Structures are given as C-alpha cells and as structure tokens.
Short mmCIF file of N, CA and C in Angstrom, two decimals:
data_model
loop_
_atom_site.label_atom_id
_atom_site.label_comp_id
_atom_site.label_asym_id
_atom_site.label_seq_id
_atom_site.Cartn_x
_atom_site.Cartn_y
_atom_site.Cartn_z
N UNK A 5 -45.88 32.86 13.57
CA UNK A 5 -46.65 32.33 12.45
C UNK A 5 -46.05 32.83 11.14
N UNK A 6 -45.90 31.97 10.19
CA UNK A 6 -45.36 32.32 8.88
C UNK A 6 -46.42 33.06 8.09
N UNK A 7 -45.98 34.15 7.42
CA UNK A 7 -46.92 34.90 6.58
C UNK A 7 -47.45 34.04 5.46
N UNK A 8 -48.73 34.13 5.21
CA UNK A 8 -49.33 33.44 4.08
C UNK A 8 -50.48 34.29 3.56
N UNK A 9 -50.85 34.10 2.33
CA UNK A 9 -51.94 34.88 1.76
C UNK A 9 -51.63 36.36 1.78
N UNK A 10 -52.53 37.14 2.35
CA UNK A 10 -52.35 38.59 2.41
C UNK A 10 -51.11 38.97 3.22
N UNK A 11 -50.69 38.11 4.13
CA UNK A 11 -49.53 38.39 4.95
C UNK A 11 -48.25 38.55 4.15
N UNK A 12 -48.20 37.98 2.96
CA UNK A 12 -47.02 38.11 2.10
C UNK A 12 -47.10 39.35 1.22
N UNK A 13 -48.24 39.98 1.16
CA UNK A 13 -48.43 41.08 0.21
C UNK A 13 -48.90 42.33 0.93
N UNK A 14 -50.15 42.71 0.75
CA UNK A 14 -50.65 43.97 1.29
C UNK A 14 -50.68 44.07 2.80
N UNK A 15 -50.72 42.92 3.49
CA UNK A 15 -50.78 42.94 4.95
C UNK A 15 -49.43 42.58 5.58
N UNK A 16 -48.38 42.55 4.78
CA UNK A 16 -47.06 42.17 5.28
C UNK A 16 -46.56 43.15 6.34
N UNK A 17 -45.97 42.61 7.38
CA UNK A 17 -45.37 43.45 8.42
C UNK A 17 -43.85 43.47 8.29
N UNK A 18 -43.31 42.78 7.26
CA UNK A 18 -41.87 42.70 7.12
C UNK A 18 -41.33 43.33 5.83
N UNK A 19 -42.19 43.59 4.85
CA UNK A 19 -41.73 44.22 3.61
C UNK A 19 -41.27 45.64 3.90
N UNK A 20 -40.13 46.04 3.34
CA UNK A 20 -39.60 47.38 3.60
C UNK A 20 -40.59 48.47 3.24
N UNK A 21 -41.33 48.28 2.16
CA UNK A 21 -42.26 49.31 1.72
C UNK A 21 -43.47 49.46 2.64
N UNK A 22 -43.75 48.46 3.48
CA UNK A 22 -44.93 48.50 4.34
C UNK A 22 -44.61 48.51 5.83
N UNK A 23 -43.35 48.36 6.20
CA UNK A 23 -43.00 48.15 7.60
C UNK A 23 -43.38 49.33 8.51
N UNK A 24 -43.35 50.55 8.00
CA UNK A 24 -43.69 51.70 8.84
C UNK A 24 -45.14 52.15 8.73
N UNK A 25 -45.93 51.42 7.99
CA UNK A 25 -47.32 51.81 7.76
C UNK A 25 -48.17 51.48 8.98
N UNK A 26 -48.73 52.52 9.57
CA UNK A 26 -49.65 52.32 10.68
C UNK A 26 -51.04 52.76 10.25
N UNK A 27 -52.02 52.17 10.83
CA UNK A 27 -53.39 52.51 10.46
C UNK A 27 -54.17 52.90 11.70
N UNK A 28 -55.25 53.62 11.47
CA UNK A 28 -56.07 54.08 12.57
C UNK A 28 -57.13 53.08 12.99
N UNK A 29 -57.18 51.96 12.32
CA UNK A 29 -58.20 50.98 12.63
C UNK A 29 -59.56 51.44 12.14
N UNK A 30 -60.58 50.96 12.72
CA UNK A 30 -61.92 51.36 12.33
C UNK A 30 -62.71 50.21 11.76
N UNK A 31 -63.99 50.41 11.70
CA UNK A 31 -64.88 49.37 11.20
C UNK A 31 -65.10 49.53 9.70
N UNK A 32 -65.79 48.55 9.11
CA UNK A 32 -66.12 48.66 7.69
C UNK A 32 -67.00 49.88 7.44
N UNK A 33 -67.82 50.23 8.39
CA UNK A 33 -68.69 51.39 8.24
C UNK A 33 -67.85 52.67 8.11
N UNK A 34 -66.84 52.79 8.97
CA UNK A 34 -65.97 53.97 8.91
C UNK A 34 -65.16 53.99 7.61
N UNK A 35 -64.71 52.82 7.19
CA UNK A 35 -63.87 52.74 5.99
C UNK A 35 -64.64 52.96 4.70
N UNK A 36 -65.81 52.36 4.58
CA UNK A 36 -66.52 52.37 3.31
C UNK A 36 -67.84 53.12 3.37
N UNK A 37 -68.73 52.67 4.24
CA UNK A 37 -70.09 53.20 4.22
C UNK A 37 -70.16 54.70 4.48
N UNK A 38 -69.33 55.21 5.38
CA UNK A 38 -69.35 56.65 5.67
C UNK A 38 -68.74 57.47 4.54
N UNK A 39 -68.02 56.83 3.63
CA UNK A 39 -67.35 57.53 2.53
C UNK A 39 -67.81 57.02 1.17
N UNK A 40 -68.98 56.43 1.10
CA UNK A 40 -69.42 55.76 -0.13
C UNK A 40 -69.55 56.71 -1.32
N UNK A 41 -70.04 57.92 -1.11
CA UNK A 41 -70.23 58.84 -2.24
C UNK A 41 -68.92 59.20 -2.93
N UNK A 42 -67.88 59.67 -2.20
CA UNK A 42 -66.63 59.96 -2.91
C UNK A 42 -65.97 58.72 -3.50
N UNK A 43 -66.12 57.55 -2.84
CA UNK A 43 -65.55 56.32 -3.39
C UNK A 43 -66.21 55.96 -4.70
N UNK A 44 -67.53 56.08 -4.78
CA UNK A 44 -68.24 55.80 -6.03
C UNK A 44 -67.84 56.78 -7.11
N UNK A 45 -67.76 58.06 -6.76
CA UNK A 45 -67.39 59.08 -7.75
C UNK A 45 -65.99 58.82 -8.30
N UNK A 46 -65.05 58.49 -7.43
CA UNK A 46 -63.68 58.23 -7.86
C UNK A 46 -63.60 56.96 -8.70
N UNK A 47 -64.34 55.93 -8.32
CA UNK A 47 -64.36 54.70 -9.11
C UNK A 47 -64.91 54.95 -10.50
N UNK A 48 -65.99 55.71 -10.56
CA UNK A 48 -66.61 56.04 -11.85
C UNK A 48 -65.64 56.86 -12.71
N UNK A 49 -64.97 57.82 -12.08
CA UNK A 49 -64.01 58.65 -12.80
C UNK A 49 -62.86 57.80 -13.35
N UNK A 50 -62.35 56.87 -12.55
CA UNK A 50 -61.26 56.00 -13.01
C UNK A 50 -61.72 55.13 -14.17
N UNK A 51 -62.94 54.60 -14.10
CA UNK A 51 -63.44 53.74 -15.16
C UNK A 51 -63.65 54.50 -16.46
N UNK A 52 -64.18 55.71 -16.38
CA UNK A 52 -64.50 56.47 -17.58
C UNK A 52 -63.35 57.36 -18.03
N UNK A 53 -62.14 56.91 -17.89
CA UNK A 53 -61.01 57.60 -18.50
C UNK A 53 -60.10 58.35 -17.56
N UNK A 54 -60.34 58.28 -16.27
CA UNK A 54 -59.48 58.97 -15.32
C UNK A 54 -58.13 58.29 -15.16
N UNK A 55 -58.06 57.02 -15.52
CA UNK A 55 -56.82 56.26 -15.37
C UNK A 55 -56.76 55.16 -16.41
N UNK A 56 -55.75 55.19 -17.24
CA UNK A 56 -55.60 54.14 -18.24
C UNK A 56 -55.37 52.78 -17.60
N UNK A 57 -54.68 52.75 -16.47
CA UNK A 57 -54.40 51.49 -15.79
C UNK A 57 -55.70 50.87 -15.27
N UNK A 58 -56.53 51.66 -14.59
CA UNK A 58 -57.78 51.14 -14.05
C UNK A 58 -58.72 50.71 -15.17
N UNK A 59 -58.87 51.53 -16.19
CA UNK A 59 -59.75 51.20 -17.31
C UNK A 59 -59.27 49.94 -18.01
N UNK A 60 -57.97 49.83 -18.25
CA UNK A 60 -57.41 48.66 -18.91
C UNK A 60 -57.62 47.38 -18.11
N UNK A 61 -57.47 47.47 -16.79
CA UNK A 61 -57.66 46.28 -15.95
C UNK A 61 -59.11 45.81 -16.00
N UNK A 62 -60.04 46.73 -15.93
CA UNK A 62 -61.46 46.36 -15.96
C UNK A 62 -61.82 45.79 -17.32
N UNK A 63 -61.36 46.43 -18.39
CA UNK A 63 -61.69 45.94 -19.73
C UNK A 63 -61.07 44.57 -19.98
N UNK A 64 -59.88 44.34 -19.45
CA UNK A 64 -59.23 43.04 -19.61
C UNK A 64 -60.05 41.95 -18.93
N UNK A 65 -60.50 42.22 -17.73
CA UNK A 65 -61.33 41.24 -17.02
C UNK A 65 -62.61 40.96 -17.78
N UNK A 66 -63.23 41.99 -18.30
CA UNK A 66 -64.49 41.84 -19.01
C UNK A 66 -64.29 41.15 -20.35
N UNK A 67 -63.21 41.48 -21.07
CA UNK A 67 -62.96 40.95 -22.40
C UNK A 67 -62.53 39.49 -22.38
N UNK A 68 -61.72 39.10 -21.41
CA UNK A 68 -61.16 37.76 -21.38
C UNK A 68 -61.96 36.79 -20.52
N UNK A 69 -63.22 37.06 -20.29
CA UNK A 69 -64.05 36.20 -19.46
C UNK A 69 -65.24 35.68 -20.24
N UNK A 70 -65.50 34.39 -20.12
CA UNK A 70 -66.66 33.77 -20.76
C UNK A 70 -67.49 33.17 -19.64
N UNK A 71 -68.58 33.79 -19.31
CA UNK A 71 -69.41 33.28 -18.23
C UNK A 71 -68.69 33.39 -16.90
N UNK A 72 -69.08 32.54 -15.96
CA UNK A 72 -68.51 32.59 -14.62
C UNK A 72 -67.33 31.63 -14.54
N UNK A 73 -66.15 32.17 -14.28
CA UNK A 73 -64.99 31.34 -14.04
C UNK A 73 -64.28 30.78 -15.26
N UNK A 74 -64.74 31.08 -16.45
CA UNK A 74 -64.07 30.60 -17.66
C UNK A 74 -63.30 31.75 -18.30
N UNK A 75 -62.06 31.53 -18.62
CA UNK A 75 -61.20 32.56 -19.20
C UNK A 75 -60.59 32.07 -20.50
N UNK A 76 -60.43 32.98 -21.45
CA UNK A 76 -59.76 32.63 -22.69
C UNK A 76 -58.29 32.34 -22.43
N UNK A 77 -57.74 31.40 -23.16
CA UNK A 77 -56.32 31.09 -23.05
C UNK A 77 -55.76 30.99 -24.46
N UNK A 78 -54.86 31.91 -24.79
CA UNK A 78 -54.26 31.90 -26.12
C UNK A 78 -53.41 30.65 -26.31
N UNK A 79 -53.45 30.10 -27.53
CA UNK A 79 -52.63 28.90 -27.78
C UNK A 79 -51.53 29.18 -28.76
#
C-alpha cells in the first residue's frame, strides 16, 4: 500500500528519521488519560511562555481566524 496522509509524515515507516522508531503500543488511556496532569501542566507552561514556538503557533491560529473555518488572507 502506498503511504498517504499520516503515512507520509509522522507515521512513515520509510523516512530515515523515523525508520528505527519503535513504540510500546498501548491504548488511549495509557497514552493520555493516565498522564493527563503532567500533560496539562506542560501544555499550560508552553502556552504561558515556556516556548516561543508553541506560543507563537497558538497566537497565530487565534489571531488569523474569523469564526469557524474562515481565515484572513493578505492581499
């Protein structure tokens, strides 16, 4: 099957940067719900100045959006 969607990016099995990445598997509960407190704390920290990249990305999404699905386009 030809890679498409996530298969070309984060789920790629052929990209050199990801080819040796193995995972332990697990359910959504193990991945997120069992670790929700540290994930929330880290997200909050990144938003409130822990990372210029994370803060900039969130502000860009918020600033360049008008309602649902409408985005500003510079002319």
